[in-house]
Short mmCIF file of C-alpha atoms in Angstrom, two decimals:
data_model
loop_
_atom_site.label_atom_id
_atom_site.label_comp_id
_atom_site.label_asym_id
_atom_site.label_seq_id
_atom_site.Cartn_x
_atom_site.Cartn_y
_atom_site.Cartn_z
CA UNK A 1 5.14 -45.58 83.22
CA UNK A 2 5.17 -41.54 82.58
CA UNK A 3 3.73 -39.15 85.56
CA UNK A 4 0.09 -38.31 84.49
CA UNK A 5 -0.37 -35.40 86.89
CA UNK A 6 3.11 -34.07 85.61
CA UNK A 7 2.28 -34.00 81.92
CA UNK A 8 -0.97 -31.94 82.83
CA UNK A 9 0.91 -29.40 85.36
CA UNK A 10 3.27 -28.92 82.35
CA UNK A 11 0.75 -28.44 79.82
CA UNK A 12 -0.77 -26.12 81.70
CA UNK A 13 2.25 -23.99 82.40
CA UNK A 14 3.14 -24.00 78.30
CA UNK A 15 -0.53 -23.43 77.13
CA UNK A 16 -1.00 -19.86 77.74
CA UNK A 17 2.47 -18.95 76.51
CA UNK A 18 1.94 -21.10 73.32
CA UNK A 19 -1.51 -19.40 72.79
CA UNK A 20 0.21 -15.93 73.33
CA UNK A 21 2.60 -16.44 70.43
CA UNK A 22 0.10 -17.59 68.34
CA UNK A 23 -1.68 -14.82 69.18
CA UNK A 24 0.98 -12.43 68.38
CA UNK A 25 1.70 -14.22 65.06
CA UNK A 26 -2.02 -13.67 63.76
CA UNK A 27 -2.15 -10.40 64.84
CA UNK A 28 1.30 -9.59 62.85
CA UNK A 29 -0.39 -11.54 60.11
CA UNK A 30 -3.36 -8.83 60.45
CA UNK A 31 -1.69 -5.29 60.65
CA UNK A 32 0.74 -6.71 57.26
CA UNK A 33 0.03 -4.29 54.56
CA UNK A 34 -2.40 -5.99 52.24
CA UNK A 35 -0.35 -4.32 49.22
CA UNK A 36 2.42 -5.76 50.39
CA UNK A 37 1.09 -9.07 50.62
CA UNK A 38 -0.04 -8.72 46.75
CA UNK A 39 3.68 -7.70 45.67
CA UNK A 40 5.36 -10.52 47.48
CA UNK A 41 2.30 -12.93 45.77
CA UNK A 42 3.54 -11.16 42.53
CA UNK A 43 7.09 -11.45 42.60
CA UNK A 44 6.93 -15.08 43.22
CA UNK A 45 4.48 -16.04 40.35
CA UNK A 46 6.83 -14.08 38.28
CA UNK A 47 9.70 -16.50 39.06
CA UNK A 48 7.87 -18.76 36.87
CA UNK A 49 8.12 -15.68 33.71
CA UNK A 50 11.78 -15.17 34.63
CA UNK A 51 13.42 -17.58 32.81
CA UNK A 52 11.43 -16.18 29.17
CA UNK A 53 10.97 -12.56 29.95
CA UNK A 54 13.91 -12.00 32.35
CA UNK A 55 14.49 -10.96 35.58
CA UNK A 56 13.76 -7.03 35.35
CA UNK A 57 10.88 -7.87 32.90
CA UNK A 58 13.01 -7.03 29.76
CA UNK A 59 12.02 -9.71 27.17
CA UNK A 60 13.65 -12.16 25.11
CA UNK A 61 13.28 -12.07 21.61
CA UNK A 62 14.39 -15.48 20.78
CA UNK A 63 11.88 -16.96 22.40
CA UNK A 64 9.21 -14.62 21.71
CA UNK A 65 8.67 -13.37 24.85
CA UNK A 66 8.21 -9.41 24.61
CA UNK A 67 9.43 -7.31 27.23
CA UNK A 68 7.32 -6.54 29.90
CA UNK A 69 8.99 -3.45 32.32
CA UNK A 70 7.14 -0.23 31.71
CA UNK A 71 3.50 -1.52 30.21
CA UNK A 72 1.08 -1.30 32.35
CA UNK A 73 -0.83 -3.43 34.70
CA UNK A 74 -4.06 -3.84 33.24
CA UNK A 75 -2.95 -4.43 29.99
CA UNK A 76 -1.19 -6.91 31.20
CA UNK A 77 -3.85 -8.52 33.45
CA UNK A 78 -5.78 -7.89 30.27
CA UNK A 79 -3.58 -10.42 28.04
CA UNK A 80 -3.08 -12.80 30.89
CA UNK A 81 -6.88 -13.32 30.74
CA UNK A 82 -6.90 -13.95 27.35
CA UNK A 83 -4.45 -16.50 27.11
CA UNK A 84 -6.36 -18.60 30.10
CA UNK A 85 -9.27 -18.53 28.73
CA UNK A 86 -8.23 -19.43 25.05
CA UNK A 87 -8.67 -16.36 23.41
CA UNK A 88 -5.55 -15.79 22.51
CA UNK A 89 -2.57 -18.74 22.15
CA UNK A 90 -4.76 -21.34 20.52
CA UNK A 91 -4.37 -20.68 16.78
CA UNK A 92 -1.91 -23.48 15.18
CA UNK A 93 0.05 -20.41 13.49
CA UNK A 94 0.30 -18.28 17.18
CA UNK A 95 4.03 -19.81 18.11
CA UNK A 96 4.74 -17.61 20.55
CA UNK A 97 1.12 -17.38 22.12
CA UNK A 98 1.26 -21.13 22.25
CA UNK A 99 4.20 -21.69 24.27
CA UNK A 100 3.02 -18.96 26.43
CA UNK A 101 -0.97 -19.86 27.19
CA UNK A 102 -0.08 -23.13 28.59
CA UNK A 103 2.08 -21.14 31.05
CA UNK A 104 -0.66 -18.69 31.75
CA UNK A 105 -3.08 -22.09 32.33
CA UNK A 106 -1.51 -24.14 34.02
CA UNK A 107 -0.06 -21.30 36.48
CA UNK A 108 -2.54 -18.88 38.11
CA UNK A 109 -5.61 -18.13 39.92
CA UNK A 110 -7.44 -14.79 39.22
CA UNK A 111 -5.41 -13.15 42.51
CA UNK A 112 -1.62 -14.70 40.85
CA UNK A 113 -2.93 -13.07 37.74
CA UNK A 114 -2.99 -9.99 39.01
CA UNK A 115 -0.80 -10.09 41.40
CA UNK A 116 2.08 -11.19 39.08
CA UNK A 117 0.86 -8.10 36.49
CA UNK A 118 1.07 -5.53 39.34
CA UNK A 119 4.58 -6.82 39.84
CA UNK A 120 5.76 -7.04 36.20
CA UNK A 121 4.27 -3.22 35.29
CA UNK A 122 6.32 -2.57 38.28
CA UNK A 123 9.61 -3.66 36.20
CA UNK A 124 11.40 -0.99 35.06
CA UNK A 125 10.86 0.47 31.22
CA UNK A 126 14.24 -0.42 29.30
CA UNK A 127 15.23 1.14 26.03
CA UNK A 128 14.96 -1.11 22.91
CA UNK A 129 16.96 -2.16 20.27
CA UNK A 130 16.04 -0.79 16.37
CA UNK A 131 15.15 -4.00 14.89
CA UNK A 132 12.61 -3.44 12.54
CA UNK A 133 13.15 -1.04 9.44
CA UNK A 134 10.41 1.33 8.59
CA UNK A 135 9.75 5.26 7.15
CA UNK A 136 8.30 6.80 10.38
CA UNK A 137 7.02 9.38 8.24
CA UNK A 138 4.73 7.02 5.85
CA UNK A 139 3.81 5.68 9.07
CA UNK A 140 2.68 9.09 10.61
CA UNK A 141 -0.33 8.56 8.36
CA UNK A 142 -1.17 5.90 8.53
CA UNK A 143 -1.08 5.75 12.79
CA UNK A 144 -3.75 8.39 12.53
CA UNK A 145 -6.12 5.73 11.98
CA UNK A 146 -5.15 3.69 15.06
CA UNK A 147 -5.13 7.38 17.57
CA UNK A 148 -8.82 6.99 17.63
CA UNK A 149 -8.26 4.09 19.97
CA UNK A 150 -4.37 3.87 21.05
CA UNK A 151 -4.49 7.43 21.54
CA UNK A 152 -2.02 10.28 19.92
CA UNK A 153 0.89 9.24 22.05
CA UNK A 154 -0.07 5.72 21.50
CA UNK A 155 -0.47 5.40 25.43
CA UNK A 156 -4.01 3.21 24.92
CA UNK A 157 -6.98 3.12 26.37
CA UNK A 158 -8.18 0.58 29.24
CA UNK A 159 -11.93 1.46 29.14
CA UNK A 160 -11.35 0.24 25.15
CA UNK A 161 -9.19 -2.63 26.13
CA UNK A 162 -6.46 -0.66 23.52
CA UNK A 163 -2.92 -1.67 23.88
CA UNK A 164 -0.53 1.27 24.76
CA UNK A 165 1.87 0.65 21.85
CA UNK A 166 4.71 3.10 23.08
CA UNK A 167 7.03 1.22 24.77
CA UNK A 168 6.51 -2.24 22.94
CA UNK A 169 9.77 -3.31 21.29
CA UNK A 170 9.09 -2.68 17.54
CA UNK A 171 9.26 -6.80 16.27
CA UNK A 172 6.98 -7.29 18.54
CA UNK A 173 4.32 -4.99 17.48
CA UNK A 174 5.23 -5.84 14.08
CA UNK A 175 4.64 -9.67 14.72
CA UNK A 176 1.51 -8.87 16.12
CA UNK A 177 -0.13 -6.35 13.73
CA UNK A 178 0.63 -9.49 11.41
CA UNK A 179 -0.78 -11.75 13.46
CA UNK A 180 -4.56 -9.21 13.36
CA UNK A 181 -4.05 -9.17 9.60
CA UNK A 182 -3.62 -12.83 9.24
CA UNK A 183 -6.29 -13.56 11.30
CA UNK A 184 -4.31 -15.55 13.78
CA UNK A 185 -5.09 -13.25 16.46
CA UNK A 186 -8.47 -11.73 17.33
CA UNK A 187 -10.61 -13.91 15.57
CA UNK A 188 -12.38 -15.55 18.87
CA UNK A 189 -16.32 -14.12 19.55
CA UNK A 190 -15.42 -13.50 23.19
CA UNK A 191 -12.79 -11.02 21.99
CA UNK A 192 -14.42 -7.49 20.84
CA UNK A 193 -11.51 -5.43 20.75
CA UNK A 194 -9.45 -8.60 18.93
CA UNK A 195 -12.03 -8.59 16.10
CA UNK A 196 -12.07 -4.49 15.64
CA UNK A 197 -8.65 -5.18 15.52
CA UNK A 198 -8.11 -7.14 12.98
CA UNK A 199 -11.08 -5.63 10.84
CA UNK A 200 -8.90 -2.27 11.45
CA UNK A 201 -5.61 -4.40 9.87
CA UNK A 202 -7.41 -6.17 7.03
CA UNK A 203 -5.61 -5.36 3.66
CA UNK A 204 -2.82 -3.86 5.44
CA UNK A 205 0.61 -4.45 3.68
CA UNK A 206 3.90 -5.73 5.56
CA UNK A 207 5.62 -2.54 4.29
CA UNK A 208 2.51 -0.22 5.83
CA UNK A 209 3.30 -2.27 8.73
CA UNK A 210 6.93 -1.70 9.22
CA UNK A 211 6.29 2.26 8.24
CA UNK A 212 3.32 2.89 11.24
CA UNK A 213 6.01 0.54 13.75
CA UNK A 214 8.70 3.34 12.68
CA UNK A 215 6.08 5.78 13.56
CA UNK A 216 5.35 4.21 17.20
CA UNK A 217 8.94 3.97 17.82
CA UNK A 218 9.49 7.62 17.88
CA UNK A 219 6.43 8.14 20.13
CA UNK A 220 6.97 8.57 23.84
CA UNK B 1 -8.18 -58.00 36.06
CA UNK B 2 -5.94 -55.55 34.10
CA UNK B 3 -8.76 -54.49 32.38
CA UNK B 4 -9.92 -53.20 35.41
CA UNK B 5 -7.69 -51.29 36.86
CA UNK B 6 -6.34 -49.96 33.16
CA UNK B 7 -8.05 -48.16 31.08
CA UNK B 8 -6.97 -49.10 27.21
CA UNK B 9 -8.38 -47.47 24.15
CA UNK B 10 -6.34 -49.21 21.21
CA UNK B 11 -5.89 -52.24 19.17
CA UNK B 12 -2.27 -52.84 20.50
CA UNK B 13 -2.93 -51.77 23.90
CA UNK B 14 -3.18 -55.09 25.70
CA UNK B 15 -0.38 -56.51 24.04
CA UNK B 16 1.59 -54.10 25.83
CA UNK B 17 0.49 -54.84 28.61
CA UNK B 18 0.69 -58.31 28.72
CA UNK B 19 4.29 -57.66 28.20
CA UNK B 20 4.79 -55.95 31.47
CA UNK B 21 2.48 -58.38 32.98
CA UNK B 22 5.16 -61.03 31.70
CA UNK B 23 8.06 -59.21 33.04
CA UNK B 24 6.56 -58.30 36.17
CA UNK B 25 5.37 -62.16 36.89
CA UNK B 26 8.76 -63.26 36.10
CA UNK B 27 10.40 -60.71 37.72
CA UNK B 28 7.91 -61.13 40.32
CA UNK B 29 8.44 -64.99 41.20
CA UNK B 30 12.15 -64.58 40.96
CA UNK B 31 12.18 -62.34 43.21
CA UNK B 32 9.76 -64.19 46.17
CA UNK B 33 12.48 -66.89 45.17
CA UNK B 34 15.18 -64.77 45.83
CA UNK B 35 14.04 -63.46 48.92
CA UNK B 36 12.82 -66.82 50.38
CA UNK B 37 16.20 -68.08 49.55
CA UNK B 38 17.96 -65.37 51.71
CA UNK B 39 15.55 -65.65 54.42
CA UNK B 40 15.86 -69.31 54.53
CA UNK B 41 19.87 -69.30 54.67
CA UNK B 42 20.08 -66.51 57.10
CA UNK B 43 17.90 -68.21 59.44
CA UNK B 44 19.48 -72.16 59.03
CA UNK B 45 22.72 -70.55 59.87
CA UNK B 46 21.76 -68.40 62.64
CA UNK B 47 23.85 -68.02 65.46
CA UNK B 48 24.26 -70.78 68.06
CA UNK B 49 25.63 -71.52 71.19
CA UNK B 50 29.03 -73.48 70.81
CA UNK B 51 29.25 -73.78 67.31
CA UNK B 52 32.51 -71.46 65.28
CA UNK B 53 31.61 -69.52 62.30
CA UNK B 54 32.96 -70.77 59.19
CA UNK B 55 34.75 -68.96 56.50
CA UNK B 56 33.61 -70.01 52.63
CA UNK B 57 35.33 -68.50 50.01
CA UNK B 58 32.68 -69.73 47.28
CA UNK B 59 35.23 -71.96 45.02
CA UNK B 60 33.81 -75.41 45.46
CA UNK B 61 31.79 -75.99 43.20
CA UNK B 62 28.99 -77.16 44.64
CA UNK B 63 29.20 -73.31 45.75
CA UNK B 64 29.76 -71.95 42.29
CA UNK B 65 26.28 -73.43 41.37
CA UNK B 66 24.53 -70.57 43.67
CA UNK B 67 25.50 -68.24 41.60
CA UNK B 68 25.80 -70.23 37.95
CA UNK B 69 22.02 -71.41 37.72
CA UNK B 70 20.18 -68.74 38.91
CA UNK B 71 22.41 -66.71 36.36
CA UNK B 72 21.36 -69.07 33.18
CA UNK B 73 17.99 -69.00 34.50
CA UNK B 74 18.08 -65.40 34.46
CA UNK B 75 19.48 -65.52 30.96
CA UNK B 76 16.61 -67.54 29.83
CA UNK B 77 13.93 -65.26 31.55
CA UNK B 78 15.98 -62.36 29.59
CA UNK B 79 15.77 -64.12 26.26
CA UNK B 80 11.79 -65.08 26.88
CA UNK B 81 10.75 -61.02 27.77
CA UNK B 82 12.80 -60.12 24.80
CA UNK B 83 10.99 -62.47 22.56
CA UNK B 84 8.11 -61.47 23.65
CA UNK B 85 8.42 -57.28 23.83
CA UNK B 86 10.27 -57.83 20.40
CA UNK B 87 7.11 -59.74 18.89
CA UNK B 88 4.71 -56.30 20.16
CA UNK B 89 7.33 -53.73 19.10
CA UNK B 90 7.62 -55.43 15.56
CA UNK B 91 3.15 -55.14 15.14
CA UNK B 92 3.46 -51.25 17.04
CA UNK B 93 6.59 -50.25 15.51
CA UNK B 94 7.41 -51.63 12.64
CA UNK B 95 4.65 -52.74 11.03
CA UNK B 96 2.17 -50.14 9.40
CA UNK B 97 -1.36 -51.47 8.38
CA UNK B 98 -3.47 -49.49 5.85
CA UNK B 99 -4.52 -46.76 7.07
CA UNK B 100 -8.11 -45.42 6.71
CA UNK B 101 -7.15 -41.93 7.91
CA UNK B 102 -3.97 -39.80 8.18
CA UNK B 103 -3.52 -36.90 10.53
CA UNK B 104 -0.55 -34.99 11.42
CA UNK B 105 0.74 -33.99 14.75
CA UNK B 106 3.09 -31.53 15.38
CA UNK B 107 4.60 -30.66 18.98
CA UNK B 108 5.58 -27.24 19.63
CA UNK B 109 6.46 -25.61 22.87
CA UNK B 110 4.42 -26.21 24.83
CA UNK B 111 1.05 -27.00 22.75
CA UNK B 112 -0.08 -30.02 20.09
CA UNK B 113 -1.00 -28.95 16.77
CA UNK B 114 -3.38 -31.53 14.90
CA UNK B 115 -4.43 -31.64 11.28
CA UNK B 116 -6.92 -33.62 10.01
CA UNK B 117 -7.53 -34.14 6.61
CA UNK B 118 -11.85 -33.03 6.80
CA UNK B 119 -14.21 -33.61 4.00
CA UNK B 120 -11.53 -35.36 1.29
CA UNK B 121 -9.42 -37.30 3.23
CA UNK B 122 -6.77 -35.71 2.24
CA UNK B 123 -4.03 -33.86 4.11
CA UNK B 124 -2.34 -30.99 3.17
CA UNK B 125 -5.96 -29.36 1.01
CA UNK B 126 -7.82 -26.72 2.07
CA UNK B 127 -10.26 -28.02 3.63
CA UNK B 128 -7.91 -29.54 6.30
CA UNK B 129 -9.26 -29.21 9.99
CA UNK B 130 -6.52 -27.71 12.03
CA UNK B 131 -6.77 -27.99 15.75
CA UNK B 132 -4.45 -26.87 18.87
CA UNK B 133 -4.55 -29.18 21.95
CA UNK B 134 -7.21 -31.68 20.96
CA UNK B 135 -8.20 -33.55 18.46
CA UNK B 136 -11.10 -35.95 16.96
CA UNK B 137 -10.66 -39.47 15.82
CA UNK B 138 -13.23 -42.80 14.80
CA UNK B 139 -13.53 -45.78 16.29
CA UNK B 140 -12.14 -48.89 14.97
CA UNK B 141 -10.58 -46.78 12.23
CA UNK B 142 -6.56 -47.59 11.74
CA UNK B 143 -4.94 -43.83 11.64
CA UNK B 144 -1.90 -43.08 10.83
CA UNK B 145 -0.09 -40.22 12.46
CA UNK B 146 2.68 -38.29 10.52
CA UNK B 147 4.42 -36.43 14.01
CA UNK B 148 6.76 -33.25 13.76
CA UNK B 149 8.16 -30.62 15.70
CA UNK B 150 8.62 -27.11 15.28
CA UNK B 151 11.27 -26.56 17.64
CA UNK B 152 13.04 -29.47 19.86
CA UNK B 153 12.40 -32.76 20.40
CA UNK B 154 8.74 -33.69 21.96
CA UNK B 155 7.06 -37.22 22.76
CA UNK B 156 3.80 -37.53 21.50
CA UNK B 157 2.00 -40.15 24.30
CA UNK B 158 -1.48 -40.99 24.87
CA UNK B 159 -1.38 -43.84 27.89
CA UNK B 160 -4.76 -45.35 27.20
CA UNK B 161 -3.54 -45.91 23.52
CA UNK B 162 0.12 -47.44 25.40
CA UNK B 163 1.35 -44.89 22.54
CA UNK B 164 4.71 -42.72 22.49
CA UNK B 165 6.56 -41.16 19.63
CA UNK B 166 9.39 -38.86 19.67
CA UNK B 167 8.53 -36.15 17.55
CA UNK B 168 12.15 -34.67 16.25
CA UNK B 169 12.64 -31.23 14.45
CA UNK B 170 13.55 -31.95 10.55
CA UNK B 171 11.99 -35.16 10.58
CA UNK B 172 8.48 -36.90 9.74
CA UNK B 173 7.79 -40.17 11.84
CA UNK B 174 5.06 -42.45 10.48
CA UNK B 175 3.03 -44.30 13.11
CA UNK B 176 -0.04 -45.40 13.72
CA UNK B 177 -2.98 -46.61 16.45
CA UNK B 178 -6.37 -47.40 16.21
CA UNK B 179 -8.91 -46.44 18.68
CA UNK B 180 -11.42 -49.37 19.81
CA UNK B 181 -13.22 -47.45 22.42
CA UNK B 182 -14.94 -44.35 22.37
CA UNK B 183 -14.30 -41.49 25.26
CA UNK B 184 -11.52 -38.56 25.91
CA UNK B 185 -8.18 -39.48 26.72
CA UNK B 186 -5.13 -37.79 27.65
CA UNK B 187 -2.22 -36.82 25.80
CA UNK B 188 0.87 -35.30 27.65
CA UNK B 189 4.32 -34.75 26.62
CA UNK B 190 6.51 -37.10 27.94
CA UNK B 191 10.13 -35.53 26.29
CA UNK B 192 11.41 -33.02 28.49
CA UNK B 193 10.86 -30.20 26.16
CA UNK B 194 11.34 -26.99 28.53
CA UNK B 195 10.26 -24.45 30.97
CA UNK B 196 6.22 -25.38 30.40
CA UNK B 197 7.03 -29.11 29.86
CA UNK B 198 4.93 -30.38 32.32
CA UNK B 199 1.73 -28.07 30.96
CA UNK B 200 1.86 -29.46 27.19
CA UNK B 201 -1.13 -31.52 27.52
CA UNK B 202 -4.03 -32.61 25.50
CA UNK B 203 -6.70 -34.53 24.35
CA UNK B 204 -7.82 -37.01 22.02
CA UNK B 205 -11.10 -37.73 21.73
CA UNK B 206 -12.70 -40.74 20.06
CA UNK B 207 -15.86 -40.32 18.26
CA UNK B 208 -18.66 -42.87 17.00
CA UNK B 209 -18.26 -42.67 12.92
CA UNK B 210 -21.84 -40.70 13.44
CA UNK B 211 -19.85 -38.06 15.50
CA UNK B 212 -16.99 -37.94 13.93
CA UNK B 213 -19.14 -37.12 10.63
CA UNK B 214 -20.56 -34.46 12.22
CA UNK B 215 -17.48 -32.97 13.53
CA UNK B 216 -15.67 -32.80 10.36
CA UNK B 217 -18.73 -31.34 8.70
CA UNK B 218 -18.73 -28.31 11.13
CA UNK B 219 -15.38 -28.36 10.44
CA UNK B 220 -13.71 -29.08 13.90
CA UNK B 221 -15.63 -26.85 16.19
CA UNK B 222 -17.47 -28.17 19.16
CA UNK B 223 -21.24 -27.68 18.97
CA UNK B 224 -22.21 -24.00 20.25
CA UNK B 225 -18.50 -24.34 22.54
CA UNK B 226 -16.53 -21.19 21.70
CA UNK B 227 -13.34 -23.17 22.10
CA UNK B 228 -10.00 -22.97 21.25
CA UNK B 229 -11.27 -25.81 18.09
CA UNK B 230 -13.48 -23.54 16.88
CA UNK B 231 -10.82 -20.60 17.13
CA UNK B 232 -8.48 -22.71 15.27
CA UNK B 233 -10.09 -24.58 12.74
CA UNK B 234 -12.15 -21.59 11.16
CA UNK B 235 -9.75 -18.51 10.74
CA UNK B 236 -8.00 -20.84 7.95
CA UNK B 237 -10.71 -20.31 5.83
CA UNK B 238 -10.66 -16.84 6.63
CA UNK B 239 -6.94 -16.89 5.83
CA UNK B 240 -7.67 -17.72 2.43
CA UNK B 241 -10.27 -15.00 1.82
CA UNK B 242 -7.82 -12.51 3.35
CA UNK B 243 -4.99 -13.69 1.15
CA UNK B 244 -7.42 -13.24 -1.56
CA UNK B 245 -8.68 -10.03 -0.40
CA UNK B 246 -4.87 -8.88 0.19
CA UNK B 247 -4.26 -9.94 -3.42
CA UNK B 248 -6.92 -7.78 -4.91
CA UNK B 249 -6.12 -4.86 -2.92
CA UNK B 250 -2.59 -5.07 -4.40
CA UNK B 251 -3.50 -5.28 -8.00
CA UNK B 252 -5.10 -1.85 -7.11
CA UNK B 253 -2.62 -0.23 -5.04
CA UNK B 254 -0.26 2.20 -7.60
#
């Protein structure tokens, strides 16, 4: 048989100091920097992007997986949302946008999504490889159709939902000014800036193409 | 009972399950056997007062035979479950009946591509329905399903249909499955296939032949849904005026 009146005596001893810690712990909890909070949220969703777009954010080409150190946030919150809600990454011809929207789905809440784009734009920029061949100066040209939205330095524009090209490795950009033309991205009613997007690449040629990625390349 | 507790969609469904039923009765009874058999010896020769352990080495054979019959009876068990998976695996496997309706699936990572034949029947035409992560089939309709991969090897497996097939880069497997109740059902990849293994899911749905109709006449899309169907059945036919379009442009072009 155990000692009632001991058990409460003890209880009562421990109870105040156990409610002081607690306490302490929520308050700690309280004066944490919000921010902080957000880039900690980040950097662990991003474990799950790791293994496709590296570490420090820098792509893979292999796999598809552009690199992601340098864009910035909103863009890439921007793209996030399209691939969970089906926008983008559910035409049969989008192989890389299908292996990455059932990531994006299956993954995140609205806070991961941004939390994990604050921490990726956060990656540092890295310097690409030359892999696509192109006359930058044919291209000059023809970019001055696309300024009007991606801006002269081809930074973008987030009020237009405009990707800022500069920075994107060049078979990247290249696979995806195909995809617009070929209709196997932006075709989806929800996406505006998809659809002006691919009425702005209809008729466009694979060589015009490679010439206006030449062009972006030398932007900075 | 199993009809209860499992939901089945297809022809061969309950065939499959009656073989695991059949194993797991055998297996089952066996084992109560077993168990009663250990019980039963440990407590006859429990310890008591006065009496010396003694050692058996097993020879006798009067011995032997504890471990010789239940070992042919296994054997027969073994030979019966055989008999009996090998009789469902020859009419899932390896026997294909006519089929009303071929589609193709195609894994990828980590999404299902589906063609459908549409209007003609016919794969591989242009007026094919092309879907990514769901697709639309008729009741009572034998289909059979021409699987690929794009990249590694995925397993194409729809539970309610007790269906899996490997689908293996390079190579075309035939099956087939036909759907005798209407509803959605899951499909999920059950190869490990990578990273986003886990999230390459889908669904099959099956349709009434009234539904069905109407889905291949709007072409795949899901009425007033903007969903990923719609998305990827349609820009096909917009791929073709394009193509067109491009074609034109370059007979102009200098």
């Amino acid at each position: 048989m155990y000692d009632l009146p001991n058990v409460t005596r003890h209880t009562s001893r421990t109870l105040p100091l156990a409610m002081v810690i607690i306490a302490s712990a929520m308050l700690a909890a309280c004066g944490r920097n919000a921010s902080a909070d957000a880039a900690a949220q980040g950097r662990e969703v991003y474990s799950a992007c790791a293994p496709c777009h590296g570490e420090r954010g820098e792509g893979w080409r292999e796999v598809g997986a552009p690199a992601l150190g340098g864009m910035p946030a909103w863009y890439i919150e921007e793209e996030l949302r399209e691939f969970r809600s089906g926008i983008r990454g559910a035409h049969p011809d989008d192989v890389g946008g299908m292996r990455m929207r059932p990531m994006v789905r299956g993954l995140m809440t609205d806070d991961a999504t941004k939390a994990v784009s604050l921490y990726a734009a956060s990656l540092p920029a890295v310097q690409h490889p030359v892999t696509v061949e192109g006359s930058a100066e044919a291209g000059q040209k023809i970019y001055e159709g696309c300024a009007a939205c991606h801006g002269e330095s081809g930074a973008g524009n987030e009020d237009m939902k405009s990707a800022p090209v500069t920075g994107m490795e060049d078979w990247y950009l290249e696979l995806q000014l195909k995809n617009f033309r070929d209709r196997v991205r932006g075709y989806h009613p929800d996406d505006p800036a998809g659809t002006m997007m691919q009425s702005a690449m209809e008729g466009v040629t694979d060589q015009q193409i490679r010439d206006v990625v030449a062009y972006i390349r030398t932007l900075k | 009972m199993l009809e209860y507790y499992l939901n089945s969609a297809s022809s061969y469904a309950r065939s499959v399950d009656h073989v695991i039923l059949l194993i797991a009765a055998i297996v089952g009874f066996w084992f109560l056997v077993a168990e009663a058999v250990l019980f039963g010896l440990i407590f006859k020769y429990r310890h008591r007062e006065g009496q010396a352990s003694q050692f058996v080495s097993g020879e006798e054979k009067h011995l032997k035979r504890w471990v010789s019959k239940p070992h042919q009876i296994v054997i027969a068990c073994d030979i019966l479950i055989i008999a009996a998976a090998t009789w469902v695996w020859v009419d899932v496997k390896q026997s294909l009946p006519a089929a009303d309706r071929t589609i193709r699936v195609i894994g990828q990572q980590f999404s299902w591509i589906f063609q459908d034949p549409g209007p003609d029947g016919k794969l591989d035409t242009p007026d094919d329905i092309r879907t990514v992560d769901e697709i639309h089939v008729k009741v009572d309709t034998t289909y059979h399903f021409e699987a690929q991969s794009r990249d590694v090897v995925h397993s194409f497996a729809v539970p309610s249909f007790r269906l899996k097939q490997d689908t293996v880069p390079g190579r075309t497997i035939t099956g087939w499955f036909r759907a005798t109740r209407t509803g959605t059902y899951d499909i999920q990849c059950t190869q490990m296939c990578g990273i986003g293994h886990a999230l390459m899911a889908g669904r099959i749905i099956v349709d009434t032949p009234q539904e069905h109709a109407a889905w291949v006449e709007r072409g795949g899309s899901l009425p007033g849904a903007q969903t990923k169907s719609v998305a990827a059945a349609d820009p096909d036919q917009h791929r073709t005026d394009i193509r067109s379009a491009l074609n034109n442009k370059a007979e102009v072009r200098p």
